[in-house]
CSV table of C-alpha atoms and ligand atoms in Angstrom, one decimal:
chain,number,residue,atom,x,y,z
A,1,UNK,CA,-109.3,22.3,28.8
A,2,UNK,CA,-110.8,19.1,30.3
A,3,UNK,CA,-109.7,16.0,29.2
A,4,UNK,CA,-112.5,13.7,28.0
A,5,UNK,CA,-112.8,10.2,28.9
A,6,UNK,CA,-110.4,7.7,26.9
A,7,UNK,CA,-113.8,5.3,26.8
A,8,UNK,CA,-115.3,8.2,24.9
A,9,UNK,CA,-112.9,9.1,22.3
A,10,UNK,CA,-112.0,5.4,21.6
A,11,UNK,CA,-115.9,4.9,20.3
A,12,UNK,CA,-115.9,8.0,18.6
A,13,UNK,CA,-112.5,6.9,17.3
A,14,UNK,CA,-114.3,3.4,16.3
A,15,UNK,CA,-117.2,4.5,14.8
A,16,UNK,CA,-115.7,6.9,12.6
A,17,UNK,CA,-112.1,6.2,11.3
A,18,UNK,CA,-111.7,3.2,9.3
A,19,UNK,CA,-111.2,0.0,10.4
A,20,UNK,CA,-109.1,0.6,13.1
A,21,UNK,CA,-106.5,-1.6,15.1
A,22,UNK,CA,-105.0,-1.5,18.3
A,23,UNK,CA,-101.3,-2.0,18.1
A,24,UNK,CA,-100.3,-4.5,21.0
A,25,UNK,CA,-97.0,-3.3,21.1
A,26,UNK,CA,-97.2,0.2,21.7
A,27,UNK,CA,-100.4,0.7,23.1
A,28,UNK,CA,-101.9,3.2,20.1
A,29,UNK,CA,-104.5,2.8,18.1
A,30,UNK,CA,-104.5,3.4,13.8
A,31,UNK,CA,-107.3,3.6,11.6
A,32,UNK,CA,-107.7,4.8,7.9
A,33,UNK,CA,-107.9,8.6,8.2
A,34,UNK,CA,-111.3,9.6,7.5
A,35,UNK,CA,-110.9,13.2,7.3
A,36,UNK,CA,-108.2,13.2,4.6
A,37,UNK,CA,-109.4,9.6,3.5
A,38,UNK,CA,-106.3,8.7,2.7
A,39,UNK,CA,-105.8,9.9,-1.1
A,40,UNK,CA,-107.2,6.9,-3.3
A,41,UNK,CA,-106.0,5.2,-0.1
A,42,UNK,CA,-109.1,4.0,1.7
A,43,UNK,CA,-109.2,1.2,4.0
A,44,UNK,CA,-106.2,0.4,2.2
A,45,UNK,CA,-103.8,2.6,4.4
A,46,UNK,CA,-104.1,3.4,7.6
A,47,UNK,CA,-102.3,6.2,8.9
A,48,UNK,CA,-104.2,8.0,11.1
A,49,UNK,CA,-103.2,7.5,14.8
A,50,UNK,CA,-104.4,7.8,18.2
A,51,UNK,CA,-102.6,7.7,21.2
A,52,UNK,CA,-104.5,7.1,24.4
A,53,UNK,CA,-102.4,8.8,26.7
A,54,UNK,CA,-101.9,12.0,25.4
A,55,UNK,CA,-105.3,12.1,24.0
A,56,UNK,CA,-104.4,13.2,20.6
A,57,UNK,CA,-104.3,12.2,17.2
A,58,UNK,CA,-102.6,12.2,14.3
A,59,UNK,CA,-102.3,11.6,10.2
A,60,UNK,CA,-99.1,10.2,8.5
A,61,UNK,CA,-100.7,11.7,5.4
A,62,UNK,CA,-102.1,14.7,5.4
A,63,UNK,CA,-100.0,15.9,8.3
A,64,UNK,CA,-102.9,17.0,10.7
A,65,UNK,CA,-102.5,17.0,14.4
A,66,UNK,CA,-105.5,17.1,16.9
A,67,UNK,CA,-106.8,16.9,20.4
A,68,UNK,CA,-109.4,14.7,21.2
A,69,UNK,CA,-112.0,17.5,21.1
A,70,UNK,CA,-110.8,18.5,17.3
A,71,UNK,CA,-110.8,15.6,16.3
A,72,UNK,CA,-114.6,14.8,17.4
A,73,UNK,CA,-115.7,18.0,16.3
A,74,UNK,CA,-114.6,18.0,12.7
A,75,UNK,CA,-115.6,14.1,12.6
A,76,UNK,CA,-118.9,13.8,14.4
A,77,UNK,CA,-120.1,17.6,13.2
A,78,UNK,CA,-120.6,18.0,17.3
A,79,UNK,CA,-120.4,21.5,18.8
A,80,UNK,CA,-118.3,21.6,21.6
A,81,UNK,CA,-121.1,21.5,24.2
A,82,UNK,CA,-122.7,18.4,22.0
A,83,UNK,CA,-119.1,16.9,22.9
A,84,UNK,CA,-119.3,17.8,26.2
A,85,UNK,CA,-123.5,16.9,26.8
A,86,UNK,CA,-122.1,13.4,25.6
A,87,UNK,CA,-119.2,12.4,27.2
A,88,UNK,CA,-120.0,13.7,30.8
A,89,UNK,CA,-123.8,14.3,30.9
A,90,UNK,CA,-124.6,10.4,30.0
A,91,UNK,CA,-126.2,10.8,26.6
A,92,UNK,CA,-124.1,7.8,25.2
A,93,UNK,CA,-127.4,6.0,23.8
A,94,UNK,CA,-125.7,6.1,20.2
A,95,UNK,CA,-122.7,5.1,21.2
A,96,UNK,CA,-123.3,2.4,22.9
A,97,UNK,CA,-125.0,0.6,19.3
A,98,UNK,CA,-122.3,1.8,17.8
A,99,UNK,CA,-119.9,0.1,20.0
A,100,UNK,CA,-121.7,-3.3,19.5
A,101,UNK,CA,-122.2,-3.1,15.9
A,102,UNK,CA,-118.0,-2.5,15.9
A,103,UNK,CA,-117.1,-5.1,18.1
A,104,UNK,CA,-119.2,-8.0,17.1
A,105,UNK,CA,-116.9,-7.2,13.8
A,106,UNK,CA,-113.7,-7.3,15.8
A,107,UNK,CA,-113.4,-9.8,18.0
A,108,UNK,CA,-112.9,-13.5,16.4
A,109,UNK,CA,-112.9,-15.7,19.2
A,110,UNK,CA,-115.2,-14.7,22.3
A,111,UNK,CA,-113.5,-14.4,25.5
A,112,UNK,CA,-115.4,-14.7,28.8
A,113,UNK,CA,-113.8,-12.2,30.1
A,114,UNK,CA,-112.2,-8.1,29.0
A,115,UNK,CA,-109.0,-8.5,27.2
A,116,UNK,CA,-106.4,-8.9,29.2
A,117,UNK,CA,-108.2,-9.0,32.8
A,118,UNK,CA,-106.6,-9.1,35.7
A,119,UNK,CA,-107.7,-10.6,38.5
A,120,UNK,CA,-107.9,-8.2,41.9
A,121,UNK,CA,-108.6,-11.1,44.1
A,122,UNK,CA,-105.2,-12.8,42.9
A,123,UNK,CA,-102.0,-12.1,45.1
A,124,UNK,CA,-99.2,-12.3,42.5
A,125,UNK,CA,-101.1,-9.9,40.3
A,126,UNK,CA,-101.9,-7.5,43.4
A,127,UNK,CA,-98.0,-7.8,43.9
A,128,UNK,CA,-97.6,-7.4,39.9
A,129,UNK,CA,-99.9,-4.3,39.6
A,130,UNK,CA,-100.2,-3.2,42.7
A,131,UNK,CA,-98.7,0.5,41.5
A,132,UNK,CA,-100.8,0.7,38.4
A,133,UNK,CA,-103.2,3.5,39.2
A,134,UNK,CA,-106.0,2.3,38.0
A,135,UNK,CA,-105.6,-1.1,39.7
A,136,UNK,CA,-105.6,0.9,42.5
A,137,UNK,CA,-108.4,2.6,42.2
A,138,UNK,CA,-110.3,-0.8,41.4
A,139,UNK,CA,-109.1,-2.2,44.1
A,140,UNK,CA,-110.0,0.9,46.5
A,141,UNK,CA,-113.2,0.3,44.4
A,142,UNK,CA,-113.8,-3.3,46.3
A,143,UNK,CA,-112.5,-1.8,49.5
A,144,UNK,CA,-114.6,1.1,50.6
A,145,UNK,CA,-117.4,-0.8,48.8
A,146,UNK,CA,-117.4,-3.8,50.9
A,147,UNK,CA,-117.3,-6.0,47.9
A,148,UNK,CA,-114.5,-7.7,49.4
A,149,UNK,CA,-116.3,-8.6,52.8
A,150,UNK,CA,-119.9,-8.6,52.1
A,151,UNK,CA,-121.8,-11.9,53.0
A,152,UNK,CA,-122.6,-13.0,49.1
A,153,UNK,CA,-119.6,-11.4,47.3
A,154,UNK,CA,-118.4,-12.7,44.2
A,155,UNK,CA,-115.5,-15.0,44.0
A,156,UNK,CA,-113.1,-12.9,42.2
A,157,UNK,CA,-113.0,-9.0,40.8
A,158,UNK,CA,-111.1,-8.5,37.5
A,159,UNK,CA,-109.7,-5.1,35.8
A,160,UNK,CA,-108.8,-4.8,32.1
A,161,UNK,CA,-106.3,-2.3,31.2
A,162,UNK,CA,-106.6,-2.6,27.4
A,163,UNK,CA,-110.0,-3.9,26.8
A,164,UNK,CA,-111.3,-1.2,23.7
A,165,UNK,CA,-114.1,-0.9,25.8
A,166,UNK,CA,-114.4,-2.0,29.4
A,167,UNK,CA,-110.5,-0.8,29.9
A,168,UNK,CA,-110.4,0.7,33.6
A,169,UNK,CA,-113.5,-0.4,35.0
A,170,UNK,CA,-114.5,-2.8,37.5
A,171,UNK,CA,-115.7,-6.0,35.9
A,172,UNK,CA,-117.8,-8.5,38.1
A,173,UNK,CA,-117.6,-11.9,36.6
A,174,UNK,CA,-121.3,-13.4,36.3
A,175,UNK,CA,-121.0,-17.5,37.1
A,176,UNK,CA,-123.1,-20.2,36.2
A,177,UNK,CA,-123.6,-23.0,38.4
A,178,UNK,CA,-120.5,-25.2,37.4
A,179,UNK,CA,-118.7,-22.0,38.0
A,180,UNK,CA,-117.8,-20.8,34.4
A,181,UNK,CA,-118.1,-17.1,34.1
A,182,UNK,CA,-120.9,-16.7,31.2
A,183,UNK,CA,-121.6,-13.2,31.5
A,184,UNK,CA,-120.5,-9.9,32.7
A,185,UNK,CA,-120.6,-6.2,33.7
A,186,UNK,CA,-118.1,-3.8,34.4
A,187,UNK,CA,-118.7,-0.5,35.9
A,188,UNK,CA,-116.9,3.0,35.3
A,189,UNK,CA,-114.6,3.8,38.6
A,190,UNK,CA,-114.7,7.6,38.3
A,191,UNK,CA,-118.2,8.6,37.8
A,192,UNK,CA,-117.8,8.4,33.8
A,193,UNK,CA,-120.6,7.2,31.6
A,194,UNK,CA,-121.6,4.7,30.7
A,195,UNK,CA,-121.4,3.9,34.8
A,196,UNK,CA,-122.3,0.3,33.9
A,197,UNK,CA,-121.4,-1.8,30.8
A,198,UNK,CA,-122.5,-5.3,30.0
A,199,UNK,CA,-120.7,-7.7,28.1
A,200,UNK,CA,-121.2,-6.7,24.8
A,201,UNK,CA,-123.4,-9.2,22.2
A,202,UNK,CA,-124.4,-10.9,24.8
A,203,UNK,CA,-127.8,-11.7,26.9
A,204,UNK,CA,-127.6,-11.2,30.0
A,205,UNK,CA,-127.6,-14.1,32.8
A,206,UNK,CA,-128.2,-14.1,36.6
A,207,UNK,CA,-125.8,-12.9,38.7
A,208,UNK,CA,-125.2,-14.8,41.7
A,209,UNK,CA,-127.1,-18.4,40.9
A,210,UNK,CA,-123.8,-19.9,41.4
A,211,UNK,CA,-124.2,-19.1,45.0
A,212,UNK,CA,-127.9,-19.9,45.8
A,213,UNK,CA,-128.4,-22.1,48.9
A,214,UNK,CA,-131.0,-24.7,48.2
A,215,UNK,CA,-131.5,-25.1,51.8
A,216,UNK,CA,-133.0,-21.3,51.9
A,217,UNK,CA,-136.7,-21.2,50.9
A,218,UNK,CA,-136.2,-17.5,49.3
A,219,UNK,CA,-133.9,-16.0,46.4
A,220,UNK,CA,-133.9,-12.6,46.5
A,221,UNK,CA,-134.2,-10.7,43.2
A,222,UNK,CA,-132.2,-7.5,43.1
A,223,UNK,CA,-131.2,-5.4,40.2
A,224,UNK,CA,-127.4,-4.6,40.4
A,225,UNK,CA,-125.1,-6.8,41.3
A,226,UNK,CA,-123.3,-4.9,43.9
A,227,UNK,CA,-126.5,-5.0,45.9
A,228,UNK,CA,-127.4,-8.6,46.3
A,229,UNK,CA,-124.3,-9.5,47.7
A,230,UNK,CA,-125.5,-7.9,50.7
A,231,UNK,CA,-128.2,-10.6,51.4
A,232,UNK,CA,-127.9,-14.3,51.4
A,233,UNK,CA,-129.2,-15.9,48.3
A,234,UNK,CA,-129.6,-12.3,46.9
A,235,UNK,CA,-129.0,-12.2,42.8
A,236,UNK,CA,-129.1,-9.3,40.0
A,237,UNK,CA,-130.8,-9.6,37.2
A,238,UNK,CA,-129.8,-6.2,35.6
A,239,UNK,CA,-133.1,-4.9,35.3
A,240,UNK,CA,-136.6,-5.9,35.4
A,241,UNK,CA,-137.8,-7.6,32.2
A,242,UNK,CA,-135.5,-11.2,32.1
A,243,UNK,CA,-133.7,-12.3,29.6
A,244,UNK,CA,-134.5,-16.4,28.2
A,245,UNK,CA,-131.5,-17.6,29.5
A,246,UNK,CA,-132.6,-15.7,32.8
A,247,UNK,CA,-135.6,-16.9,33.3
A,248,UNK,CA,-134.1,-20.6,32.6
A,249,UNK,CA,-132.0,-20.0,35.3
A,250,UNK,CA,-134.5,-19.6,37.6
A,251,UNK,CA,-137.0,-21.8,36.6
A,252,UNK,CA,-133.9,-24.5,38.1
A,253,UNK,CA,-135.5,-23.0,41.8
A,254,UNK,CA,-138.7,-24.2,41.5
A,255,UNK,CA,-139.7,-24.0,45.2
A,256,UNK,CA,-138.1,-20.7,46.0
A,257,UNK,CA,-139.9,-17.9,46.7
A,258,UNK,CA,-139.0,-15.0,44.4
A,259,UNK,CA,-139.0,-11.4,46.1
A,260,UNK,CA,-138.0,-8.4,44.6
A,261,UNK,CA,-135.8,-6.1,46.4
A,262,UNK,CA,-135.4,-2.6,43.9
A,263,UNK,CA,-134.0,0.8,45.3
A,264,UNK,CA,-135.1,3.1,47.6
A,265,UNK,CA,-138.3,4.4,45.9
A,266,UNK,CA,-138.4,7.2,48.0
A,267,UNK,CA,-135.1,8.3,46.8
A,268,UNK,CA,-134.8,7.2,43.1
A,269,UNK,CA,-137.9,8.0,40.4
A,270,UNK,CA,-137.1,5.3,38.5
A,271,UNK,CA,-137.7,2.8,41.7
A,272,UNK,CA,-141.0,4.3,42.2
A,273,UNK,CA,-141.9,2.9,38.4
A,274,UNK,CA,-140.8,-0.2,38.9
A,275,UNK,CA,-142.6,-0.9,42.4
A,276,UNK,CA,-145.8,0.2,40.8
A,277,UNK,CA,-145.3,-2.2,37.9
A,278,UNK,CA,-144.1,-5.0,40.3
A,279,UNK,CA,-147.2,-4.6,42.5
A,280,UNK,CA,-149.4,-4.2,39.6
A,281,UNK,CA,-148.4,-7.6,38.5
A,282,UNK,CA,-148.6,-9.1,41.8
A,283,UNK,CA,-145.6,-10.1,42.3
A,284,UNK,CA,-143.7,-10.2,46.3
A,285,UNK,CA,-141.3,-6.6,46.6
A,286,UNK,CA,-139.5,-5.6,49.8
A,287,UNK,CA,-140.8,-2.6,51.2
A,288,UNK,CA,-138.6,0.0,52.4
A,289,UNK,CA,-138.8,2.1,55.7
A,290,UNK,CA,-140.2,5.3,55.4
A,291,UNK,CA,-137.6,6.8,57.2
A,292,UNK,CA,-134.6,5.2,55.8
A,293,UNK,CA,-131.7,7.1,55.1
A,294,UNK,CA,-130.5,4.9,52.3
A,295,UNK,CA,-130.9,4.3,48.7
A,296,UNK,CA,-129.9,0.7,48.0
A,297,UNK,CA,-128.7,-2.0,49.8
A,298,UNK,CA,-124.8,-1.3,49.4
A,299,UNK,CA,-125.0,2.4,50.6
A,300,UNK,CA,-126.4,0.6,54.2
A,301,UNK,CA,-124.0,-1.9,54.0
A,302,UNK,CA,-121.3,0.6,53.7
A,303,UNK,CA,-122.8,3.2,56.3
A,304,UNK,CA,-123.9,0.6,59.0
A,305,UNK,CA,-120.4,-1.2,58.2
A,306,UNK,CA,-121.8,-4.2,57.7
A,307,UNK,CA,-121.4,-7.1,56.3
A,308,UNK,CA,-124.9,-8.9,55.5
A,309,UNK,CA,-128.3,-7.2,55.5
A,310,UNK,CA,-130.6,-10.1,57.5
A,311,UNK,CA,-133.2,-12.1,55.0
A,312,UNK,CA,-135.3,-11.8,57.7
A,313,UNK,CA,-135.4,-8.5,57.5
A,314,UNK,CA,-136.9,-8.1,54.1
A,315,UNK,CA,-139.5,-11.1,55.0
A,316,UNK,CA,-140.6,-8.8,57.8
A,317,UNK,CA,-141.5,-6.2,55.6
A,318,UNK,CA,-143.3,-6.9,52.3
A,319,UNK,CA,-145.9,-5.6,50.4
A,320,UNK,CA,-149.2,-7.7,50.8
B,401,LIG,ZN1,-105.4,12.2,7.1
């Protein structure tokens, strides 16, 4: 049977048992049990647990055991292929409010950061973690990404191994310009939705104004991350439409040309949208070579094995 995503069960896990908590300690999760709920016991017990690495679950008092896919199914009322349509096709929409509505109700303080990150840049904790697997696989991640090398790369990469909800992915620290990390995203390592997460509660800020050269009469606006560190004075805005804080931030670089640099539109439907909006509003967008083999600035980074992707290229080809 295939194993769904720990990311996956833990929402389902949190949107549907009672008030759960994540024991410290041993690394499980209990929660009132909200199939048997608990006798008279509501939210007053909690004995229903789940333990993340065997993907199972169980309840202290009515004695039920389950997998993770039992346990959704008589929970959520999904079908199995409901079950499965969600937690490997993408459709994590729901989910994703549920997860905010839950943990603007857990956390107390507000950390800048996912529980417990780790820093990949750092060489004690490379030394300390270095045979965690999924350190590893962050820190392959950065590797055969170029994230490491690439001419406008963040400062540091961090990886939580706990965090209820950004646990195992990459997380790129979004700076402000005294350097204070205001804002983040993390991004799945395997291919699991959601692929990208941003910090949860929280608008979104521009990624890379920490690193803007006044000197350079251009910033360049991308939309992920991973891309504008490719280009200097390249930043991500996570989409199109900017947030109030964003477009604060920007309004600091009066006298810099804006140009938009979006995907390949040739390869990617969504691109094709967005150009035609951008254009429409008359605003400066990179235009791609017909023939290009690539769909965003990281895959020709990491194909061409380079590090920097020339500003003058993208000046010498714009939409008029
Ligand atoms: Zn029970």
């Amino acid at each position: 049977m295939r194993q769904l995503p720990g990311s996956y069960v833990l929402s389902k896990f949190y949107s549907h048992a009672g008030e759960p908590t994540f024991r410290k300690f041993d690394g499980n999760y209990n929660a009132s049990c909200n199939i048997c709920r608990e006798g008279k016991s509501w939210l007053k017990k909690k004995r229903l647990y789940f333990y993340p690495t065997t993907n199972s679950f169980y309840c202290f008092n009515c004695n039920q055991s389950w997998n993770a896919w039992n346990w959704i199914q008589q929970s959520c009322g999904l079908t199995r292929e409901e079950i499965e349509i969600e937690a490997f096709n993408g459709n994590t929409s729901v989910d994703i409010t549920d997860r905010v509505t839950i943990h603007k109700q857990s956390i107390k303080e507000k950390p800048s950061l996912p529980y417990d990150s780790i820093n990949l840049c750092d060489n004690l904790q490379q030394q300390y973690y270095g045979i965690n697997p999924c350190f590893q696989r962050a820190q392959e991640y950065v590797l055969q990404r170029r994230l490491n090398t690439a001419v406008n790369r963040s400062t540091n990469y961090y990886i939580s191994l706990t965090d209820h909800f950004h646990k195992d992915r990459l997380c790129i620290p979004y700076y402000d310009r005294n350097n204070k990390v205001v804002f983040y995203q993390t991004r799945s390592l395997d291919g699991s939705e959601p692929r990208y997460l941003n910090k949860i509660g929280y608008d979104k800020t521009v990624f890379g104004v920490d690193r803007i050269d006044p000197k350079l009469d251009y910033i360049f606006l991308f939309e992920g991350p991973i891309d504008a560190m490719f280009v200097k004075n390249g930043v991500s805005l996570a989409g199109l439409s900017l947030t109030d804080i964003q477009s604060k931030q920007l309004a600091e670089f009066p006298f810099h040309e804006k140009i938009w640099v979006l995907d390949n539109p040739s390869k990617d439907d969504a691109a094709k949208d967005k150009l035609f909006k951008l254009l429409s509003a008359k605003e400066r967008v990179f235009r791609w070579k017909s023939n290009s083999p690539f769909k965003d600035f990281n895959e020709w980074a990491v194909k061409e094995g380079i590090n920097e992707i020339p500003y003058k290229d993208i000046l010498d080809s714009l939409y008029v």
